[in-house]
Amino acid sequence: MFASTRAFSGFAVNDLNKAREFYGDTLGLETSEQNGLLTLHLAGDRDTLVYPKPDHTPANYTILNFAVDDVDKAVDDLTGRGVHFERYEGFKQDDRGVHRAEGVPPIAWFKDPAGNILAVLQQP
């Protein structure tokens, strides 16, 4: 039924203006706004919808993963832009907040202004 239907994902935030600034200015993504909704134009033609939700509760799981060639460089660049990296109990993370374990790509987590969890992970 949906095999040829173009699907896209979306997530909520409590403040669309802060989201636009964070995703556009801090992360450097191309964004657009129409009808009170924000669209993130991600590489690979994977637009993602960001919508305001006044009673928003942040996702307690990773909603977006950004695959990068060098996770350490990405973490350093984001830290320089004011991004704080999260620490999670049970994960061995280095001084930068990067989790490194056998069999999984190096990954570091951070939050958007609405508290949603994002990640940068190094491509194998």
mmCIF file with all atom_site columns, C-alpha atoms in Angstrom:
data_model
loop_
_atom_site.group_PDB
_atom_site.id
_atom_site.type_symbol
_atom_site.label_atom_id
_atom_site.label_alt_id
_atom_site.label_comp_id
_atom_site.label_asym_id
_atom_site.label_entity_id
_atom_site.label_seq_id
_atom_site.pdbx_PDB_ins_code
_atom_site.Cartn_x
_atom_site.Cartn_y
_atom_site.Cartn_z
_atom_site.occupancy
_atom_site.B_iso_or_equiv
_atom_site.pdbx_formal_charge
_atom_site.auth_seq_id
_atom_site.auth_comp_id
_atom_site.auth_asym_id
_atom_site.auth_atom_id
_atom_site.pdbx_PDB_model_num
ATOM 1   C CA . MET A 1 1   ? 0.000  0.000  0.000  1.00 0.00 ? 1   MET A CA 1
ATOM 2   C CA . PHE A 1 2   ? 2.759  2.493  0.883  1.00 0.00 ? 2   PHE A CA 1
ATOM 3   C CA . ALA A 1 3   ? 5.637  1.023  -1.156 1.00 0.00 ? 3   ALA A CA 1
ATOM 4   C CA . SER A 1 4   ? 5.748  3.993  -3.532 1.00 0.00 ? 4   SER A CA 1
ATOM 5   C CA . THR A 1 5   ? 4.626  6.659  -1.065 1.00 0.00 ? 5   THR A CA 1
ATOM 6   C CA . ARG A 1 6   ? 7.255  9.176  -0.003 1.00 0.00 ? 6   ARG A CA 1
ATOM 7   C CA . ALA A 1 7   ? 7.481  8.995  3.783  1.00 0.00 ? 7   ALA A CA 1
ATOM 8   C CA . PHE A 1 8   ? 9.216  11.417 6.113  1.00 0.00 ? 8   PHE A CA 1
ATOM 9   C CA . SER A 1 9   ? 9.684  11.652 9.826  1.00 0.00 ? 9   SER A CA 1
ATOM 10  C CA . GLY A 1 10  ? 9.064  14.439 12.262 1.00 0.00 ? 10  GLY A CA 1
ATOM 11  C CA . PHE A 1 11  ? 9.389  15.383 15.882 1.00 0.00 ? 11  PHE A CA 1
ATOM 12  C CA . ALA A 1 12  ? 8.054  17.983 18.293 1.00 0.00 ? 12  ALA A CA 1
ATOM 13  C CA . VAL A 1 13  ? 9.686  20.913 20.047 1.00 0.00 ? 13  VAL A CA 1
ATOM 14  C CA . ASN A 1 14  ? 8.332  23.425 22.532 1.00 0.00 ? 14  ASN A CA 1
ATOM 15  C CA . ASP A 1 15  ? 9.787  26.505 20.770 1.00 0.00 ? 15  ASP A CA 1
ATOM 16  C CA . LEU A 1 16  ? 10.053 26.604 16.981 1.00 0.00 ? 16  LEU A CA 1
ATOM 17  C CA . ASN A 1 17  ? 12.218 29.753 16.953 1.00 0.00 ? 17  ASN A CA 1
ATOM 18  C CA . LYS A 1 18  ? 14.824 28.178 19.236 1.00 0.00 ? 18  LYS A CA 1
ATOM 19  C CA . ALA A 1 19  ? 14.723 25.018 17.109 1.00 0.00 ? 19  ALA A CA 1
ATOM 20  C CA . ARG A 1 20  ? 15.288 27.030 13.914 1.00 0.00 ? 20  ARG A CA 1
ATOM 21  C CA . GLU A 1 21  ? 18.273 28.811 15.469 1.00 0.00 ? 21  GLU A CA 1
ATOM 22  C CA . PHE A 1 22  ? 19.765 25.581 16.808 1.00 0.00 ? 22  PHE A CA 1
ATOM 23  C CA . TYR A 1 23  ? 19.306 23.411 13.736 1.00 0.00 ? 23  TYR A CA 1
ATOM 24  C CA . GLY A 1 24  ? 20.056 26.199 11.255 1.00 0.00 ? 24  GLY A CA 1
ATOM 25  C CA . ASP A 1 25  ? 22.733 28.283 12.966 1.00 0.00 ? 25  ASP A CA 1
ATOM 26  C CA . THR A 1 26  ? 24.373 25.920 15.468 1.00 0.00 ? 26  THR A CA 1
ATOM 27  C CA . LEU A 1 27  ? 24.227 22.704 13.435 1.00 0.00 ? 27  LEU A CA 1
ATOM 28  C CA . GLY A 1 28  ? 24.408 24.432 10.048 1.00 0.00 ? 28  GLY A CA 1
ATOM 29  C CA . LEU A 1 29  ? 21.469 22.606 8.476  1.00 0.00 ? 29  LEU A CA 1
ATOM 30  C CA . GLU A 1 30  ? 19.388 24.110 5.719  1.00 0.00 ? 30  GLU A CA 1
ATOM 31  C CA . THR A 1 31  ? 15.932 24.866 7.098  1.00 0.00 ? 31  THR A CA 1
ATOM 32  C CA . SER A 1 32  ? 12.705 26.336 5.806  1.00 0.00 ? 32  SER A CA 1
ATOM 33  C CA . GLU A 1 33  ? 9.492  27.357 7.460  1.00 0.00 ? 33  GLU A CA 1
ATOM 34  C CA . GLN A 1 34  ? 5.974  27.155 6.105  1.00 0.00 ? 34  GLN A CA 1
ATOM 35  C CA . ASN A 1 35  ? 2.559  27.231 7.767  1.00 0.00 ? 35  ASN A CA 1
ATOM 36  C CA . GLY A 1 36  ? 4.108  27.350 11.239 1.00 0.00 ? 36  GLY A CA 1
ATOM 37  C CA . LEU A 1 37  ? 6.200  24.217 10.654 1.00 0.00 ? 37  LEU A CA 1
ATOM 38  C CA . LEU A 1 38  ? 9.972  23.910 10.330 1.00 0.00 ? 38  LEU A CA 1
ATOM 39  C CA . THR A 1 39  ? 11.575 21.587 7.808  1.00 0.00 ? 39  THR A CA 1
ATOM 40  C CA . LEU A 1 40  ? 15.140 20.334 8.180  1.00 0.00 ? 40  LEU A CA 1
ATOM 41  C CA . HIS A 1 41  ? 16.596 19.632 4.745  1.00 0.00 ? 41  HIS A CA 1
ATOM 42  C CA . LEU A 1 42  ? 18.953 16.756 5.482  1.00 0.00 ? 42  LEU A CA 1
ATOM 43  C CA . ALA A 1 43  ? 21.463 15.242 3.082  1.00 0.00 ? 43  ALA A CA 1
ATOM 44  C CA . GLY A 1 44  ? 20.128 12.460 0.904  1.00 0.00 ? 44  GLY A CA 1
ATOM 45  C CA . ASP A 1 45  ? 16.788 14.213 0.360  1.00 0.00 ? 45  ASP A CA 1
ATOM 46  C CA . ARG A 1 46  ? 15.578 13.234 3.825  1.00 0.00 ? 46  ARG A CA 1
ATOM 47  C CA . ASP A 1 47  ? 13.508 16.195 4.898  1.00 0.00 ? 47  ASP A CA 1
ATOM 48  C CA . THR A 1 48  ? 12.385 16.046 8.508  1.00 0.00 ? 48  THR A CA 1
ATOM 49  C CA . LEU A 1 49  ? 9.435  17.980 9.897  1.00 0.00 ? 49  LEU A CA 1
ATOM 50  C CA . VAL A 1 50  ? 9.731  19.861 13.195 1.00 0.00 ? 50  VAL A CA 1
ATOM 51  C CA . TYR A 1 51  ? 6.462  20.987 14.690 1.00 0.00 ? 51  TYR A CA 1
ATOM 52  C CA . PRO A 1 52  ? 5.552  23.025 17.766 1.00 0.00 ? 52  PRO A CA 1
ATOM 53  C CA . LYS A 1 53  ? 3.832  21.255 20.637 1.00 0.00 ? 53  LYS A CA 1
ATOM 54  C CA . PRO A 1 54  ? 3.157  23.423 23.694 1.00 0.00 ? 54  PRO A CA 1
ATOM 55  C CA . ASP A 1 55  ? 2.979  20.453 26.094 1.00 0.00 ? 55  ASP A CA 1
ATOM 56  C CA . HIS A 1 56  ? 6.075  18.876 24.519 1.00 0.00 ? 56  HIS A CA 1
ATOM 57  C CA . THR A 1 57  ? 7.905  16.187 26.463 1.00 0.00 ? 57  THR A CA 1
ATOM 58  C CA . PRO A 1 58  ? 11.463 15.571 25.204 1.00 0.00 ? 58  PRO A CA 1
ATOM 59  C CA . ALA A 1 59  ? 12.161 12.219 23.599 1.00 0.00 ? 59  ALA A CA 1
ATOM 60  C CA . ASN A 1 60  ? 14.176 9.954  25.911 1.00 0.00 ? 60  ASN A CA 1
ATOM 61  C CA . TYR A 1 61  ? 15.770 8.207  22.927 1.00 0.00 ? 61  TYR A CA 1
ATOM 62  C CA . THR A 1 62  ? 17.863 9.410  19.995 1.00 0.00 ? 62  THR A CA 1
ATOM 63  C CA . ILE A 1 63  ? 15.643 11.070 17.400 1.00 0.00 ? 63  ILE A CA 1
ATOM 64  C CA . LEU A 1 64  ? 18.367 11.995 14.872 1.00 0.00 ? 64  LEU A CA 1
ATOM 65  C CA . ASN A 1 65  ? 21.775 10.461 14.208 1.00 0.00 ? 65  ASN A CA 1
ATOM 66  C CA . PHE A 1 66  ? 24.315 12.438 12.213 1.00 0.00 ? 66  PHE A CA 1
ATOM 67  C CA . ALA A 1 67  ? 26.865 10.146 10.550 1.00 0.00 ? 67  ALA A CA 1
ATOM 68  C CA . VAL A 1 68  ? 30.286 11.812 10.315 1.00 0.00 ? 68  VAL A CA 1
ATOM 69  C CA . ASP A 1 69  ? 33.735 10.827 9.063  1.00 0.00 ? 69  ASP A CA 1
ATOM 70  C CA . ASP A 1 70  ? 35.481 11.926 12.266 1.00 0.00 ? 70  ASP A CA 1
ATOM 71  C CA . VAL A 1 71  ? 33.466 11.907 15.499 1.00 0.00 ? 71  VAL A CA 1
ATOM 72  C CA . ASP A 1 72  ? 36.214 13.651 17.491 1.00 0.00 ? 72  ASP A CA 1
ATOM 73  C CA . LYS A 1 73  ? 36.338 16.563 15.039 1.00 0.00 ? 73  LYS A CA 1
ATOM 74  C CA . ALA A 1 74  ? 32.531 16.791 15.010 1.00 0.00 ? 74  ALA A CA 1
ATOM 75  C CA . VAL A 1 75  ? 32.394 16.839 18.819 1.00 0.00 ? 75  VAL A CA 1
ATOM 76  C CA . ASP A 1 76  ? 35.122 19.489 18.985 1.00 0.00 ? 76  ASP A CA 1
ATOM 77  C CA . ASP A 1 77  ? 33.353 21.637 16.367 1.00 0.00 ? 77  ASP A CA 1
ATOM 78  C CA . LEU A 1 78  ? 29.996 21.348 18.140 1.00 0.00 ? 78  LEU A CA 1
ATOM 79  C CA . THR A 1 79  ? 31.542 22.030 21.539 1.00 0.00 ? 79  THR A CA 1
ATOM 80  C CA . GLY A 1 80  ? 33.030 25.200 20.041 1.00 0.00 ? 80  GLY A CA 1
ATOM 81  C CA . ARG A 1 81  ? 29.502 26.188 19.013 1.00 0.00 ? 81  ARG A CA 1
ATOM 82  C CA . GLY A 1 82  ? 28.237 25.802 22.577 1.00 0.00 ? 82  GLY A CA 1
ATOM 83  C CA . VAL A 1 83  ? 26.820 22.273 22.349 1.00 0.00 ? 83  VAL A CA 1
ATOM 84  C CA . HIS A 1 84  ? 27.057 20.226 25.562 1.00 0.00 ? 84  HIS A CA 1
ATOM 85  C CA . PHE A 1 85  ? 27.523 16.466 25.286 1.00 0.00 ? 85  PHE A CA 1
ATOM 86  C CA . GLU A 1 86  ? 25.544 14.131 27.483 1.00 0.00 ? 86  GLU A CA 1
ATOM 87  C CA . ARG A 1 87  ? 26.884 11.471 29.828 1.00 0.00 ? 87  ARG A CA 1
ATOM 88  C CA . TYR A 1 88  ? 24.998 8.244  30.376 1.00 0.00 ? 88  TYR A CA 1
ATOM 89  C CA . GLU A 1 89  ? 25.450 5.748  33.162 1.00 0.00 ? 89  GLU A CA 1
ATOM 90  C CA . GLY A 1 90  ? 26.656 2.390  31.919 1.00 0.00 ? 90  GLY A CA 1
ATOM 91  C CA . PHE A 1 91  ? 28.446 3.810  28.870 1.00 0.00 ? 91  PHE A CA 1
ATOM 92  C CA . LYS A 1 92  ? 32.208 4.280  28.869 1.00 0.00 ? 92  LYS A CA 1
ATOM 93  C CA . GLN A 1 93  ? 32.685 7.792  27.514 1.00 0.00 ? 93  GLN A CA 1
ATOM 94  C CA . ASP A 1 94  ? 35.926 9.698  27.090 1.00 0.00 ? 94  ASP A CA 1
ATOM 95  C CA . ASP A 1 95  ? 36.574 13.305 28.175 1.00 0.00 ? 95  ASP A CA 1
ATOM 96  C CA . ARG A 1 96  ? 34.680 14.579 25.124 1.00 0.00 ? 96  ARG A CA 1
ATOM 97  C CA . GLY A 1 97  ? 31.652 12.376 25.853 1.00 0.00 ? 97  GLY A CA 1
ATOM 98  C CA . VAL A 1 98  ? 32.385 9.914  23.043 1.00 0.00 ? 98  VAL A CA 1
ATOM 99  C CA . HIS A 1 99  ? 31.351 6.333  23.741 1.00 0.00 ? 99  HIS A CA 1
ATOM 100 C CA . ARG A 1 100 ? 33.728 3.769  22.258 1.00 0.00 ? 100 ARG A CA 1
ATOM 101 C CA . ALA A 1 101 ? 33.042 0.055  22.431 1.00 0.00 ? 101 ALA A CA 1
ATOM 102 C CA . GLU A 1 102 ? 33.942 -3.004 20.426 1.00 0.00 ? 102 GLU A CA 1
ATOM 103 C CA . GLY A 1 103 ? 31.573 -3.652 17.546 1.00 0.00 ? 103 GLY A CA 1
ATOM 104 C CA . VAL A 1 104 ? 29.798 -0.270 17.568 1.00 0.00 ? 104 VAL A CA 1
ATOM 105 C CA . PRO A 1 105 ? 30.779 3.013  15.952 1.00 0.00 ? 105 PRO A CA 1
ATOM 106 C CA . PRO A 1 106 ? 32.088 5.798  18.203 1.00 0.00 ? 106 PRO A CA 1
ATOM 107 C CA . ILE A 1 107 ? 29.085 7.918  19.205 1.00 0.00 ? 107 ILE A CA 1
ATOM 108 C CA . ALA A 1 108 ? 28.344 11.020 21.287 1.00 0.00 ? 108 ALA A CA 1
ATOM 109 C CA . TRP A 1 109 ? 24.947 12.347 22.334 1.00 0.00 ? 109 TRP A CA 1
ATOM 110 C CA . PHE A 1 110 ? 23.669 15.892 22.775 1.00 0.00 ? 110 PHE A CA 1
ATOM 111 C CA . LYS A 1 111 ? 20.296 17.602 23.104 1.00 0.00 ? 111 LYS A CA 1
ATOM 112 C CA . ASP A 1 112 ? 18.450 20.240 21.149 1.00 0.00 ? 112 ASP A CA 1
ATOM 113 C CA . PRO A 1 113 ? 16.923 23.222 23.015 1.00 0.00 ? 113 PRO A CA 1
ATOM 114 C CA . ALA A 1 114 ? 13.689 21.237 23.523 1.00 0.00 ? 114 ALA A CA 1
ATOM 115 C CA . GLY A 1 115 ? 15.619 18.415 25.242 1.00 0.00 ? 115 GLY A CA 1
ATOM 116 C CA . ASN A 1 116 ? 15.361 15.904 22.367 1.00 0.00 ? 116 ASN A CA 1
ATOM 117 C CA . ILE A 1 117 ? 18.385 13.600 22.074 1.00 0.00 ? 117 ILE A CA 1
ATOM 118 C CA . LEU A 1 118 ? 20.599 13.742 18.983 1.00 0.00 ? 118 LEU A CA 1
ATOM 119 C CA . ALA A 1 119 ? 23.865 11.961 18.208 1.00 0.00 ? 119 ALA A CA 1
ATOM 120 C CA . VAL A 1 120 ? 26.970 12.140 16.063 1.00 0.00 ? 120 VAL A CA 1
ATOM 121 C CA . LEU A 1 121 ? 28.486 8.811  15.175 1.00 0.00 ? 121 LEU A CA 1
ATOM 122 C CA . GLN A 1 122 ? 31.500 7.928  13.132 1.00 0.00 ? 122 GLN A CA 1
ATOM 123 C CA . GLN A 1 123 ? 30.873 6.022  9.936  1.00 0.00 ? 123 GLN A CA 1
ATOM 124 C CA . PRO A 1 124 ? 32.805 2.747  9.759  1.00 0.00 ? 124 PRO A CA 1
#
